[in-house]
PDB file of C-alpha atoms in Angstrom:
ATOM      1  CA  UNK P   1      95.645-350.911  68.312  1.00 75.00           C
ATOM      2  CA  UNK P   2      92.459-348.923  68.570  1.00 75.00           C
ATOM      3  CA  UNK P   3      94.289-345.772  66.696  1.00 80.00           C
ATOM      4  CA  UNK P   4      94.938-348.667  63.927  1.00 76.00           C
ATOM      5  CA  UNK P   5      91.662-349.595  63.900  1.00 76.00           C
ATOM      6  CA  UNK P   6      90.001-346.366  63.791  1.00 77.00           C
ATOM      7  CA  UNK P   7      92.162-345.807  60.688  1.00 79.00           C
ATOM      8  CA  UNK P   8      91.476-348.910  59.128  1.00 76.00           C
ATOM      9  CA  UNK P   9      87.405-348.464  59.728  1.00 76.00           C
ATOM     10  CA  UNK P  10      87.768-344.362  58.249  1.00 79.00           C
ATOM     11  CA  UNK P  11      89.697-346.032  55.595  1.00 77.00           C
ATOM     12  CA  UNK P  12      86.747-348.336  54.877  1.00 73.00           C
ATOM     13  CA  UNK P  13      89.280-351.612  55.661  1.00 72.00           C
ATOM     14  CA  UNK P  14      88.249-354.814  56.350  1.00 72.00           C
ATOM     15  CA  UNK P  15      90.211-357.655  57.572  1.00 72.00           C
ATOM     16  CA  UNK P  16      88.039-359.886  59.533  1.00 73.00           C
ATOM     17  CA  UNK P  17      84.587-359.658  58.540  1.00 73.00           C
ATOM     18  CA  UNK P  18      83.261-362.087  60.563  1.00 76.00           C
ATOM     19  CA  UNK P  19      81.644-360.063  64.038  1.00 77.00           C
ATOM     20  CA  UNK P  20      82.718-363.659  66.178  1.00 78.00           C
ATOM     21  CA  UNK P  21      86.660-363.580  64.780  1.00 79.00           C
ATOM     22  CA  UNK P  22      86.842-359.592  65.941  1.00 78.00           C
ATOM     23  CA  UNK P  23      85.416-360.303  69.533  1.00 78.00           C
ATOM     24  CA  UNK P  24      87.674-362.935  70.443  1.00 81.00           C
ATOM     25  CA  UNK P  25      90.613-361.128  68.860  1.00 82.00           C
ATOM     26  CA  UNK P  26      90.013-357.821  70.864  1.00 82.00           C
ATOM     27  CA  UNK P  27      88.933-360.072  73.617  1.00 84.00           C
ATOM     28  CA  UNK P  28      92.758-361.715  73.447  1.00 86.00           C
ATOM     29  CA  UNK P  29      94.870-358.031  72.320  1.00 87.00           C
ATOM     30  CA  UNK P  30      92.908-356.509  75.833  1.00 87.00           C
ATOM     31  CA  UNK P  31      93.761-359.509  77.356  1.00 87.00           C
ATOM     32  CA  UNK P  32      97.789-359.255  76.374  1.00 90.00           C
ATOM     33  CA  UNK P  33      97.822-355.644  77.030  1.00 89.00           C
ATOM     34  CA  UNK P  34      96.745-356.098  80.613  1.00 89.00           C
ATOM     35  CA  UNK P  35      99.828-358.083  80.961  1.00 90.00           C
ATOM     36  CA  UNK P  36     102.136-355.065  80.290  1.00 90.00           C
ATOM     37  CA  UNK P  37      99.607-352.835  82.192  1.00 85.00           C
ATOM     38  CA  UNK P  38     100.306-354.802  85.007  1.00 85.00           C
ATOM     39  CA  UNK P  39     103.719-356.160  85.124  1.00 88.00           C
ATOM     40  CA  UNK P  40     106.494-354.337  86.966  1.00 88.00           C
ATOM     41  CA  UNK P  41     109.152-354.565  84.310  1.00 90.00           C
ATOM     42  CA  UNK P  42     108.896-356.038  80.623  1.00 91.00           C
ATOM     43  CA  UNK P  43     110.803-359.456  82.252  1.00 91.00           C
ATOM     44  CA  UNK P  44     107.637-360.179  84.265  1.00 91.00           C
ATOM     45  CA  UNK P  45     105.434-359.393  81.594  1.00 90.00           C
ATOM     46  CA  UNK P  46     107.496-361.979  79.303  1.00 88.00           C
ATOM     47  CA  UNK P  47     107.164-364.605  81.709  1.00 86.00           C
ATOM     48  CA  UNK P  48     103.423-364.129  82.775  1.00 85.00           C
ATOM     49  CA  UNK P  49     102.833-364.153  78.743  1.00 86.00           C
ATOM     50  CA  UNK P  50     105.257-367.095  78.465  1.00 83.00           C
ATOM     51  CA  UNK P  51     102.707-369.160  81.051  1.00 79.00           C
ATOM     52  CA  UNK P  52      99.777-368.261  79.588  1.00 77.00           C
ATOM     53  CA  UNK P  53     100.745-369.576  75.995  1.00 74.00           C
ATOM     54  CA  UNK P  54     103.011-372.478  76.843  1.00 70.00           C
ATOM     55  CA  UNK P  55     101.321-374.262  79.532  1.00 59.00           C
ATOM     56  CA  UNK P  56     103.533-377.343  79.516  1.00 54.00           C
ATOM     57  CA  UNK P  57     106.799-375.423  78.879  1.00 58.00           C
ATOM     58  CA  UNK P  58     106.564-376.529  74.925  1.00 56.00           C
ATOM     59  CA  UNK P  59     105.127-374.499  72.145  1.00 53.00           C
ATOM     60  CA  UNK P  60     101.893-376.322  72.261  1.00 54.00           C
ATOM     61  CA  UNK P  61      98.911-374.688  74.028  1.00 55.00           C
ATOM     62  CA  UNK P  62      97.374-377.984  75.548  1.00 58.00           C
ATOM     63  CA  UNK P  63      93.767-377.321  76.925  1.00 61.00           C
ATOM     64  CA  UNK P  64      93.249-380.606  78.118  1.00 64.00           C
ATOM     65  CA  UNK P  65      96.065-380.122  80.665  1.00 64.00           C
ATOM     66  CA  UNK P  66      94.032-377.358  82.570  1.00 62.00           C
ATOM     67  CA  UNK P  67      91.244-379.789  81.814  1.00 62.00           C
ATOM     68  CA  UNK P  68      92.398-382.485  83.029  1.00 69.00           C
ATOM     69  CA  UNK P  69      94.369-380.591  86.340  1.00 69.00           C
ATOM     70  CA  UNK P  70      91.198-378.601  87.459  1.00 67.00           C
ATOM     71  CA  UNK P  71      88.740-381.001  86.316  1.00 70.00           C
ATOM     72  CA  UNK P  72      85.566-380.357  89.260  1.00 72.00           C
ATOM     73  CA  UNK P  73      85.852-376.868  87.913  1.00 75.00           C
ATOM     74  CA  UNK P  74      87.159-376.345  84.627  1.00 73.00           C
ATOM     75  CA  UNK P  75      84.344-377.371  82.616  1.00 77.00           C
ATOM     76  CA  UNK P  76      81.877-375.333  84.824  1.00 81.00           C
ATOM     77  CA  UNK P  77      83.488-372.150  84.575  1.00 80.00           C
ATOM     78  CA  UNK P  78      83.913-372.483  81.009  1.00 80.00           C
ATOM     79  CA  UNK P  79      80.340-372.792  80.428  1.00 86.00           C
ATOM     80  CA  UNK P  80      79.634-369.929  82.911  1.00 87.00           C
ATOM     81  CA  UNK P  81      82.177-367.516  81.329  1.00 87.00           C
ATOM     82  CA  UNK P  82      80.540-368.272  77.438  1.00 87.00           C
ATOM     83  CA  UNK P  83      76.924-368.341  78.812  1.00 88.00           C
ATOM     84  CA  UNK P  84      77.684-364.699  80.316  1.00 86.00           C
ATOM     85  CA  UNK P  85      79.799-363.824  77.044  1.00 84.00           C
ATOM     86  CA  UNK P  86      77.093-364.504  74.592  1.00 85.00           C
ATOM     87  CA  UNK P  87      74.073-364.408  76.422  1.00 86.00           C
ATOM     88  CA  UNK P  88      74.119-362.475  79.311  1.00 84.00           C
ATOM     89  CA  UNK P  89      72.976-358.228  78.662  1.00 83.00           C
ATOM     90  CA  UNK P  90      75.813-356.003  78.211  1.00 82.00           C
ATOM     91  CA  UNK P  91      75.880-352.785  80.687  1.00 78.00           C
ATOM     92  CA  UNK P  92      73.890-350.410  78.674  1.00 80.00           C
ATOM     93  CA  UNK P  93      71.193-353.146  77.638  1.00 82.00           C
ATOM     94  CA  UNK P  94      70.283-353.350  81.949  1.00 80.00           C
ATOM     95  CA  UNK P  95      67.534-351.220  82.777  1.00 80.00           C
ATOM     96  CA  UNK P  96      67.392-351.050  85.744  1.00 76.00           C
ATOM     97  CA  UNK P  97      63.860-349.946  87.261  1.00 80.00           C
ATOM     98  CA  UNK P  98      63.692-348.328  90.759  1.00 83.00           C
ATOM     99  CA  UNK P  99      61.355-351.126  93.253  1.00 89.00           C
ATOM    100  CA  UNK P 100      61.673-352.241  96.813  1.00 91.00           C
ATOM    101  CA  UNK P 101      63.829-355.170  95.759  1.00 90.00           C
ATOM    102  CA  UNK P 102      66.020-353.342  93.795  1.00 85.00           C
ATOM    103  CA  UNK P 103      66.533-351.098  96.732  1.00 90.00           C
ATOM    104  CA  UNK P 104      67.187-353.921  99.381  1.00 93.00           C
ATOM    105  CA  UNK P 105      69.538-355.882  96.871  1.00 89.00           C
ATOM    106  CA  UNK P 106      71.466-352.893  96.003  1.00 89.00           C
ATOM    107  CA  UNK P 107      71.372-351.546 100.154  1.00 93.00           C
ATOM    108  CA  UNK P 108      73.015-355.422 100.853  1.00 94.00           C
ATOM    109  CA  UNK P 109      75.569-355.194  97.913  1.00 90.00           C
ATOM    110  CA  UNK P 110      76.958-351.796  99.426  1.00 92.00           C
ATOM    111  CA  UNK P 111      76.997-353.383 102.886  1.00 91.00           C
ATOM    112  CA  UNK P 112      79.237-355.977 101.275  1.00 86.00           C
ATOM    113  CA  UNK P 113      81.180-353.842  99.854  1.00 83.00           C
ATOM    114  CA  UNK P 114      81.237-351.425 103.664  1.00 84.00           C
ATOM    115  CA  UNK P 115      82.624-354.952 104.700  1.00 81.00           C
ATOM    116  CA  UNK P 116      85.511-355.383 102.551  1.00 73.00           C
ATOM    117  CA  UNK P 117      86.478-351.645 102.640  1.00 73.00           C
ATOM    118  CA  UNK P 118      88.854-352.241 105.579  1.00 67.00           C
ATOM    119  CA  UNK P 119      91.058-353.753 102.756  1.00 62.00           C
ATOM    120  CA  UNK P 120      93.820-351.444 101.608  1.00 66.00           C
ATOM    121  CA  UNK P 121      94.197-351.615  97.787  1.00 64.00           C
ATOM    122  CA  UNK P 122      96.412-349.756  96.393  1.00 67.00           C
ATOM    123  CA  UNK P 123      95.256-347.427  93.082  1.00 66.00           C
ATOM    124  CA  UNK P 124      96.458-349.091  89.848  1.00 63.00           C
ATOM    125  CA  UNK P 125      97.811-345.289  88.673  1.00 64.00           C
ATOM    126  CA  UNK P 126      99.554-344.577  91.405  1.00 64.00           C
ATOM    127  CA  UNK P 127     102.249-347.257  90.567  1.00 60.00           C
ATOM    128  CA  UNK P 128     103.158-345.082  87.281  1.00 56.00           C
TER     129      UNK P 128
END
């Protein structure tokens, strides 16, 4: 997709003009590629694609079901998730300036992460 699109852009293409439209599409084909970046087999990828886009087993995408089945959280992590989509600064908009707070907040977030290191994870590569 992004060989595509750097051909389409050279070749002075435009199919969806409208900035919104592209963000939620790339937002959706990363989204979908994960799935086959993550899936053992194309099977599994199938069926995690298969719940994602047919919820209640039909060919309807019904958001009210997830609504309606995670209700005390739904609606707040929706808002979160936009609020931090459209508003929040992307990672090279943060400046971040060196201070004594900055230096305590980012000494406790390593200590958190000292914390959790005990945790084996395996690296995603390595599975290839």
């Amino acid at each position: 997709f992004l060989a595509l699109e750097r051909v389409w852009k050279d070749l002075g293409w435009s199919f969806i003009p409208n900035k919104v439209v592209k963000g939620v599409l790339t937002f959706l084909l990363v989204n979908i590629g994960w799935v086959f970046f993550r899936s053992h087999d194309l099977s599994m990828a199938g069926l995690w694609l298969k719940k994602v886009f047919l919820l209640n087993s039909q060919w309807t995408w019904d958001l009210s079901l997830i609504a309606i089945r995670n209700k005390d959280r739904f609606f707040l992590a929706l808002a979160v998730a936009l609020g931090a989509a459209f508003f929040a600064k992307n990672t090279w908009e943060i400046r971040m300036k060196p201070s004594v707070k900055n230096t305590f907040v980012l000494a406790l977030l390593f200590l958190i992460c000292l914390m959790y290191m005990g945790e084996e994870s395996p690296f995603l590569y390595f599975q290839f």
